[in-house]
């Protein structure tokens, strides 16, 4: 079972009920609460939320721009099982992609890896999915193959549109 909640669109009680509920037909539930810093929860509310999480629930907080100065951020990072996943800098991301591509048996050079990142964005989850999709391709991965098998990010599409309008 999987629930994704935008904390800017739902109130505290909805989130509290979501993490406290027992899943009905599965053994566990994943609850992802997005944009936690924008919800302006207090440390007390976070403590209450954490105390109500059912044993079968995995609770994940996400935030695109967390404010590390807040008491809520500090309280969450001090939890025993807290993990902070930050975006990899571009060189490390390209290195990671090279390792993953090799693990999947892809024939792809560094320039093409860089093109793939430019096309789909820097989200590691999306990149991993696209690498797995590309692993079905027999032969060397080229820009043409990437263009035919992947979906460009919104940012990439915007650049293409602007370029088409200028020409």
PDB file of N, CA, C and O in Angstrom, residues 12 16 40-52 71-73 75-76:
ATOM      1  N   UNK A  12      -3.128  18.645   9.119  1.00  0.00           N
ATOM      2  CA  UNK A  12      -2.382  17.777  10.023  1.00  0.00           C
ATOM      3  C   UNK A  12      -3.169  16.520  10.379  1.00  0.00           C
ATOM      4  O   UNK A  12      -2.616  15.422  10.396  1.00  0.00           O
ATOM      5  N   UNK A  16      -2.073  12.676  10.067  1.00  0.00           N
ATOM      6  CA  UNK A  16      -2.027  11.868  11.284  1.00  0.00           C
ATOM      7  C   UNK A  16      -2.842  10.583  11.111  1.00  0.00           C
ATOM      8  O   UNK A  16      -2.370   9.483  11.434  1.00  0.00           O
ATOM      9  N   UNK A  40       4.541  24.001   7.830  1.00  0.00           N
ATOM     10  CA  UNK A  40       4.699  24.798   9.062  1.00  0.00           C
ATOM     11  C   UNK A  40       4.229  24.038  10.307  1.00  0.00           C
ATOM     12  O   UNK A  40       3.616  24.611  11.200  1.00  0.00           O
ATOM     13  N   UNK A  41       4.512  22.744  10.343  1.00  0.00           N
ATOM     14  CA  UNK A  41       4.188  21.968  11.529  1.00  0.00           C
ATOM     15  C   UNK A  41       5.127  22.350  12.663  1.00  0.00           C
ATOM     16  O   UNK A  41       6.276  22.714  12.445  1.00  0.00           O
ATOM     17  N   UNK A  42       4.648  22.206  13.876  1.00  0.00           N
ATOM     18  CA  UNK A  42       5.478  22.459  15.051  1.00  0.00           C
ATOM     19  C   UNK A  42       6.218  21.175  15.415  1.00  0.00           C
ATOM     20  O   UNK A  42       5.856  20.079  14.966  1.00  0.00           O
ATOM     21  N   UNK A  43       7.213  21.300  16.240  1.00  0.00           N
ATOM     22  CA  UNK A  43       7.945  20.128  16.724  1.00  0.00           C
ATOM     23  C   UNK A  43       7.003  19.203  17.482  1.00  0.00           C
ATOM     24  O   UNK A  43       7.101  17.974  17.366  1.00  0.00           O
ATOM     25  N   UNK A  44       6.064  19.777  18.219  1.00  0.00           N
ATOM     26  CA  UNK A  44       5.093  18.973  18.966  1.00  0.00           C
ATOM     27  C   UNK A  44       4.210  18.160  18.018  1.00  0.00           C
ATOM     28  O   UNK A  44       3.892  17.004  18.286  1.00  0.00           O
ATOM     29  N   UNK A  45       3.790  18.769  16.922  1.00  0.00           N
ATOM     30  CA  UNK A  45       2.976  18.044  15.944  1.00  0.00           C
ATOM     31  C   UNK A  45       3.773  16.903  15.310  1.00  0.00           C
ATOM     32  O   UNK A  45       3.242  15.811  15.121  1.00  0.00           O
ATOM     33  N   UNK A  46       5.027  17.160  14.997  1.00  0.00           N
ATOM     34  CA  UNK A  46       5.875  16.110  14.425  1.00  0.00           C
ATOM     35  C   UNK A  46       6.046  14.976  15.431  1.00  0.00           C
ATOM     36  O   UNK A  46       5.953  13.794  15.078  1.00  0.00           O
ATOM     37  N   UNK A  47       6.268  15.320  16.697  1.00  0.00           N
ATOM     38  CA  UNK A  47       6.383  14.293  17.744  1.00  0.00           C
ATOM     39  C   UNK A  47       5.109  13.461  17.835  1.00  0.00           C
ATOM     40  O   UNK A  47       5.160  12.235  17.948  1.00  0.00           O
ATOM     41  N   UNK A  48       3.954  14.132  17.778  1.00  0.00           N
ATOM     42  CA  UNK A  48       2.679  13.415  17.829  1.00  0.00           C
ATOM     43  C   UNK A  48       2.524  12.505  16.612  1.00  0.00           C
ATOM     44  O   UNK A  48       2.117  11.353  16.733  1.00  0.00           O
ATOM     45  N   UNK A  49       2.870  13.023  15.455  1.00  0.00           N
ATOM     46  CA  UNK A  49       2.788  12.248  14.221  1.00  0.00           C
ATOM     47  C   UNK A  49       3.661  10.997  14.309  1.00  0.00           C
ATOM     48  O   UNK A  49       3.210   9.890  14.006  1.00  0.00           O
ATOM     49  N   UNK A  50       4.887  11.173  14.762  1.00  0.00           N
ATOM     50  CA  UNK A  50       5.808  10.041  14.875  1.00  0.00           C
ATOM     51  C   UNK A  50       5.338   9.017  15.902  1.00  0.00           C
ATOM     52  O   UNK A  50       5.541   7.813  15.722  1.00  0.00           O
ATOM     53  N   UNK A  51       4.705   9.479  16.956  1.00  0.00           N
ATOM     54  CA  UNK A  51       4.231   8.552  17.989  1.00  0.00           C
ATOM     55  C   UNK A  51       3.030   7.729  17.513  1.00  0.00           C
ATOM     56  O   UNK A  51       2.746   6.664  18.056  1.00  0.00           O
ATOM     57  N   UNK A  52       2.322   8.197  16.502  1.00  0.00           N
ATOM     58  CA  UNK A  52       1.123   7.522  16.003  1.00  0.00           C
ATOM     59  C   UNK A  52       1.385   6.606  14.804  1.00  0.00           C
ATOM     60  O   UNK A  52       0.476   5.916  14.355  1.00  0.00           O
ATOM     61  N   UNK A  71      13.506  23.945  13.860  1.00  0.00           N
ATOM     62  CA  UNK A  71      13.497  22.925  14.914  1.00  0.00           C
ATOM     63  C   UNK A  71      12.920  21.607  14.403  1.00  0.00           C
ATOM     64  O   UNK A  71      13.329  20.535  14.840  1.00  0.00           O
ATOM     65  N   UNK A  72      11.988  21.677  13.444  1.00  0.00           N
ATOM     66  CA  UNK A  72      11.398  20.460  12.884  1.00  0.00           C
ATOM     67  C   UNK A  72      12.467  19.670  12.117  1.00  0.00           C
ATOM     68  O   UNK A  72      12.599  18.459  12.292  1.00  0.00           O
ATOM     69  N   UNK A  73      13.243  20.349  11.306  1.00  0.00           N
ATOM     70  CA  UNK A  73      14.308  19.667  10.553  1.00  0.00           C
ATOM     71  C   UNK A  73      15.303  19.032  11.516  1.00  0.00           C
ATOM     72  O   UNK A  73      15.694  17.876  11.351  1.00  0.00           O
ATOM     73  N   UNK A  75      14.825  18.121  14.615  1.00  0.00           N
ATOM     74  CA  UNK A  75      14.203  17.005  15.333  1.00  0.00           C
ATOM     75  C   UNK A  75      14.151  15.752  14.457  1.00  0.00           C
ATOM     76  O   UNK A  75      14.411  14.645  14.931  1.00  0.00           O
ATOM     77  N   UNK A  76      13.823  15.935  13.191  1.00  0.00           N
ATOM     78  CA  UNK A  76      13.741  14.779  12.293  1.00  0.00           C
ATOM     79  C   UNK A  76      15.113  14.166  12.028  1.00  0.00           C
ATOM     80  O   UNK A  76      15.244  12.943  11.962  1.00  0.00           O
TER      81      UNK A  76
END
